[in-house]
């Protein structure tokens, strides 16, 4: 019920008779809703993930385990818990990044009880966490986790795939010219790949894959892709006869592993969450390093000093990696 208070503000009357200014009113939710919808809107997991939590017996309503997918709850009165942790409708989704070490499977459980990334993230604090995409068992680097199913689908959908940057230590002496097939778009057994952005990197840049330096007979390379096929970077480099020795993901959608030790995690900042929700940004534009704007005459590569301070252009970013 709406009414006006003494200072002329429009107020909303609650069931208890208390009034609050309409401008400060909290979002109004249905009095009752299906339990899996409640969990999804509370940011515990996606709708499908919430159903999995229920069928696994991890959700209770007023102290009773709720496994029936048609269960309805009273938003105002019922007490809902996941793994013993109370869940409220306005607590919001969770977003964090993990520096995945080698030897861990990207899964939240394993029947063979092998080490999983689930052992490295705070599942007890944030029930319903799940990884966004996957990294191979022997691949290290940035792995995102969230309880936001919609965002996860957006980041992984083929039509919206974002930039992912990998560093690889490969067998053999790899030259810049050898990378041309990857830049054109190399054919794999499951179809043609989109053109990759790639370059040879030095020992300082390749510390994650070559901590002791780049040994003779090996080469370090950076590969940036916008797809997410299984073992894609490994297969691309094997196709040009340089199998991967070590692989590390250093950037996802413009986010980097800043302030995260190997095997540790941290929550994303508000700005990082907004970057993900906006579809990500190219990795070099996300870093503090500036890329000079291209000259008008690209053949002569003349630098125009007047362009300093202008926003970096995407073709500049691409030219830097394609030579």
C-alpha positions as a printed Julia matrix, in Angstrom:
323×3 Matrix{Float64}:
  0.0     0.0     0.0
  1.36    3.47   -0.95
  0.94    6.62    1.17
  2.7     9.93    1.83
  4.63   10.76    5.01
  4.91   14.11    6.79
  7.65   15.43    4.51
  5.81   14.5     1.35
  7.77   11.35    0.45
  5.91    8.46   -1.09
  6.13    5.46    1.22
  5.39    1.76    1.02
  3.5     0.15    3.86
  4.69   -3.34    4.82
  2.62   -6.12    6.3
  3.86   -5.13    9.74
  2.69   -1.55    9.31
  6.18   -0.05    8.93
  6.77    2.39    6.09
  9.86    3.0     3.96
 10.48    5.61    1.26
  9.59    4.17   -2.15
 12.98    5.22   -3.52
 14.71    3.04   -0.9
 12.36    0.08   -1.24
 14.02   -3.32   -1.64
 13.2    -5.49   -4.69
  9.87   -7.22   -4.27
  9.9   -10.99   -4.82
  7.02  -13.44   -5.08
  5.85  -14.61   -1.68
  6.52  -18.23   -2.69
  8.68  -19.72   -5.42
 10.26  -23.0    -6.41
 13.3   -23.83   -4.31
 15.69  -24.13   -7.25
 14.58  -20.69   -8.5
 15.12  -19.25   -5.03
 18.66  -20.68   -4.9
 19.46  -19.37   -8.37
 18.18  -15.86   -7.59
 20.11  -15.87   -4.32
 23.3   -16.5    -6.31
 23.98  -19.96   -4.89
 24.22  -21.63   -8.3
 22.59  -21.7   -11.7
 19.07  -23.15  -11.93
 20.49  -26.47  -13.12
 23.23  -26.34  -10.49
 20.65  -25.65   -7.8
 18.71  -28.73   -8.86
 21.91  -30.78   -8.56
 22.44  -29.44   -5.04
 18.91  -30.47   -4.12
 19.12  -33.99   -5.54
 22.46  -34.44   -3.76
 20.71  -33.77   -0.43
 22.71  -30.62    0.31
 19.71  -28.29    0.7
 17.44  -28.08    3.75
 14.25  -26.12    4.33
 13.4   -25.52    7.98
 15.84  -28.25    8.96
 14.46  -30.88    6.56
 16.37  -32.11    3.51
 14.6   -31.0     0.32
 15.26  -33.2    -2.71
 11.91  -32.78   -4.48
 12.44  -30.43   -7.44
  8.9   -29.1    -7.21
  9.37  -27.91   -3.63
  8.12  -24.39   -3.01
  9.38  -22.1    -0.27
  8.01  -19.04    1.46
 10.58  -16.3     0.86
  9.67  -14.43    4.07
  9.24  -17.29    6.52
 11.18  -20.39    5.49
 14.8   -20.96    6.61
 16.88  -22.38    3.74
 20.41  -23.73    4.12
 22.96  -25.22    1.7
 25.59  -27.4     3.35
 24.48  -25.95    6.67
 24.99  -22.32    5.57
 21.91  -20.05    5.61
 20.89  -18.61    2.25
 19.1   -15.3     1.79
 17.59  -13.89   -1.34
 19.59  -10.66   -1.44
 23.06  -12.05   -0.8
 24.08  -11.91   -4.47
 26.31  -14.01   -6.7
 29.97  -14.77   -5.97
 32.9   -14.31   -8.35
 36.49  -15.37   -7.69
 39.69  -16.41   -9.47
 41.97  -19.32   -8.65
 45.63  -19.74   -9.6
 45.33  -23.41  -10.53
 48.48  -25.45   -9.93
 49.37  -28.54  -11.92
 47.96  -31.91  -10.91
 44.37  -30.82  -10.2
 41.3   -31.84  -12.19
 38.84  -29.1   -13.12
 35.83  -30.68  -11.46
 34.0   -30.26   -8.17
 34.13  -33.99   -7.38
 35.93  -37.09   -8.64
 34.8   -40.7    -8.07
 38.45  -41.8    -7.97
 39.2   -39.18   -5.29
 41.94  -37.53   -7.32
 42.88  -33.92   -6.43
 40.23  -31.46   -7.69
 40.04  -27.7    -7.92
 37.12  -27.97   -5.49
 39.73  -28.63   -2.78
 41.27  -25.19   -3.42
 38.19  -22.92   -3.28
 35.93  -22.03   -0.3
 32.95  -24.27   -1.0
 31.91  -24.19    2.65
 31.74  -20.39    2.55
 30.17  -20.15   -0.92
 28.05  -23.24   -1.63
 27.24  -23.75   -5.28
 30.58  -22.52   -6.66
 31.5   -23.98  -10.04
 34.35  -23.33  -12.5
 33.86  -21.28  -15.66
 35.26  -23.57  -18.31
 38.16  -25.86  -17.55
 41.92  -26.26  -17.57
 43.66  -29.58  -18.18
 45.13  -31.43  -15.23
 48.7   -30.45  -16.17
 47.82  -26.86  -17.14
 48.3   -24.03  -14.66
 46.89  -20.53  -14.45
 43.74  -18.47  -14.14
 40.5   -20.34  -13.53
 37.33  -18.4   -12.74
 34.64  -19.6   -10.34
 31.16  -18.21   -9.81
 27.65  -18.99   -8.67
 26.25  -16.89  -11.54
 25.04  -19.38  -14.12
 23.92  -16.74  -16.62
 27.33  -15.05  -16.7
 29.1   -18.39  -17.05
 26.97  -19.26  -20.08
 27.66  -15.88  -21.65
 31.43  -16.27  -21.23
 31.48  -19.78  -22.68
 28.86  -19.52  -25.43
 30.39  -19.98  -28.92
 28.92  -16.67  -30.11
 30.45  -14.71  -27.22
 33.78  -16.41  -26.55
 36.27  -14.01  -25.03
 40.03  -13.66  -25.37
 42.11  -16.24  -23.49
 45.88  -15.89  -23.33
 48.16  -18.91  -22.91
 51.9   -19.24  -22.51
 53.43  -22.48  -23.72
 56.87  -24.02  -23.51
 57.24  -26.21  -26.6
 59.73  -28.75  -27.8
 62.12  -27.66  -30.54
 63.22  -24.33  -31.99
 60.1   -22.4   -33.01
 60.42  -19.29  -35.21
 57.97  -16.48  -35.85
 57.42  -17.78  -39.36
 56.39  -21.16  -37.95
 53.42  -19.44  -36.28
 51.84  -18.33  -39.56
 49.52  -21.37  -39.85
 48.07  -20.49  -36.44
 47.55  -16.88  -37.47
 45.74  -17.92  -40.65
 43.57  -20.46  -38.84
 44.85  -24.0   -38.6
 42.8   -27.09  -39.45
 42.34  -29.61  -36.63
 40.5   -32.91  -36.63
 37.34  -31.2   -35.34
 37.39  -28.34  -37.85
 39.09  -25.1   -38.77
 40.27  -22.9   -35.89
 39.72  -19.17  -35.8
 42.92  -17.19  -36.46
 45.06  -16.97  -33.34
 47.18  -14.06  -32.16
 50.62  -15.37  -31.24
 54.27  -14.46  -30.78
 57.56  -15.8   -29.44
 58.24  -14.61  -25.87
 61.47  -14.28  -23.9
 62.52  -15.92  -20.63
 61.37  -12.99  -18.49
 57.85  -13.13  -19.94
 57.75  -16.94  -19.81
 58.58  -17.34  -16.13
 55.33  -19.25  -15.45
 56.26  -22.05  -17.9
 60.05  -21.76  -17.71
 60.96  -20.73  -14.14
 64.55  -21.94  -14.64
 64.87  -20.22  -17.99
 64.25  -21.41  -21.53
 66.54  -24.37  -22.05
 68.26  -25.22  -25.31
 65.95  -27.11  -27.65
 62.78  -25.45  -26.35
 60.85  -22.28  -27.2
 58.33  -20.17  -25.3
 55.32  -18.83  -27.18
 52.2   -16.83  -26.34
 48.92  -17.85  -28.0
 45.67  -15.88  -27.76
 42.44  -17.56  -28.85
 38.7   -16.87  -28.64
 37.52  -20.47  -28.77
 37.37  -23.14  -26.11
 37.88  -26.55  -27.7
 39.33  -29.36  -25.66
 43.15  -29.25  -25.57
 42.99  -26.64  -28.34
 46.31  -24.86  -27.77
 48.14  -28.16  -27.32
 46.67  -29.54  -30.53
 47.39  -26.35  -32.48
 51.06  -26.4   -31.54
 51.36  -30.15  -32.09
 49.94  -29.62  -35.56
 52.98  -27.48  -36.45
 55.25  -30.18  -34.95
 56.11  -28.46  -31.66
 54.4   -30.39  -28.85
 53.69  -28.56  -25.61
 55.86  -29.29  -22.58
 54.14  -26.85  -20.19
 51.02  -24.71  -20.57
 49.8   -21.75  -18.49
 46.76  -19.48  -18.85
 47.7   -15.96  -17.78
 44.66  -14.0   -18.93
 40.93  -14.6   -19.3
 38.63  -11.93  -20.77
 41.13   -9.24  -19.78
 41.58  -10.41  -16.18
 45.05  -11.35  -14.97
 46.44  -13.23  -11.97
 47.29  -10.19   -9.9
 48.03  -10.75   -6.23
 47.23  -14.47   -6.3
 49.79  -17.1    -5.3
 49.77  -20.52   -6.94
 47.06  -22.66   -5.37
 45.34  -19.61   -3.85
 42.2   -17.64   -4.72
 40.69  -14.21   -4.27
 37.32  -12.62   -4.93
 37.01  -10.39   -7.98
 36.73   -6.65   -7.58
 33.59   -4.85   -8.7
 35.48   -3.54  -11.74
 36.6    -7.04  -12.72
 33.02   -8.32  -12.46
 31.86   -5.49  -14.72
 34.59   -6.39  -17.24
 33.27   -9.95  -17.38
 29.65   -8.83  -17.68
 30.59   -6.52  -20.55
 32.12   -9.44  -22.46
 35.75   -8.9   -21.52
 38.46   -6.84  -23.19
 41.56   -7.78  -25.18
 44.34   -8.77  -22.75
 46.91   -6.13  -23.71
 44.31   -3.38  -23.45
 43.5    -4.68  -19.98
 47.11   -4.35  -18.81
 48.9    -1.21  -17.75
 51.17   -1.34  -20.79
 50.19    0.95  -23.64
 50.19   -0.06  -27.27
 51.16    2.75  -29.63
 48.55    3.78  -32.18
 49.34    2.66  -35.75
 50.72    5.05  -38.34
 48.56    5.98  -41.3
 51.1     4.44  -43.67
 51.58    0.97  -42.21
 54.05    0.0   -44.9
 56.59    2.6   -43.78
 55.65    2.13  -40.07
 56.24    5.83  -39.38
 55.4     6.73  -35.78
 53.18    9.79  -35.27
 54.08   11.21  -31.89
 50.86   13.2   -31.85
 48.92    9.97  -31.41
 50.36    9.35  -27.94
 47.64    9.3   -25.3
 44.89    8.25  -27.67
 42.96    5.05  -27.02
 44.67    1.91  -28.39
 43.01    0.49  -31.48
 42.23   -3.17  -31.92
 44.1    -3.45  -35.23
 47.24   -2.12  -33.48
 46.92   -4.9   -30.94
 46.59   -7.49  -33.68
 49.45   -6.13  -35.79
 51.79   -6.35  -32.81
 51.27  -10.1   -32.61
 51.06  -10.9   -36.31
 54.12   -8.94  -37.35
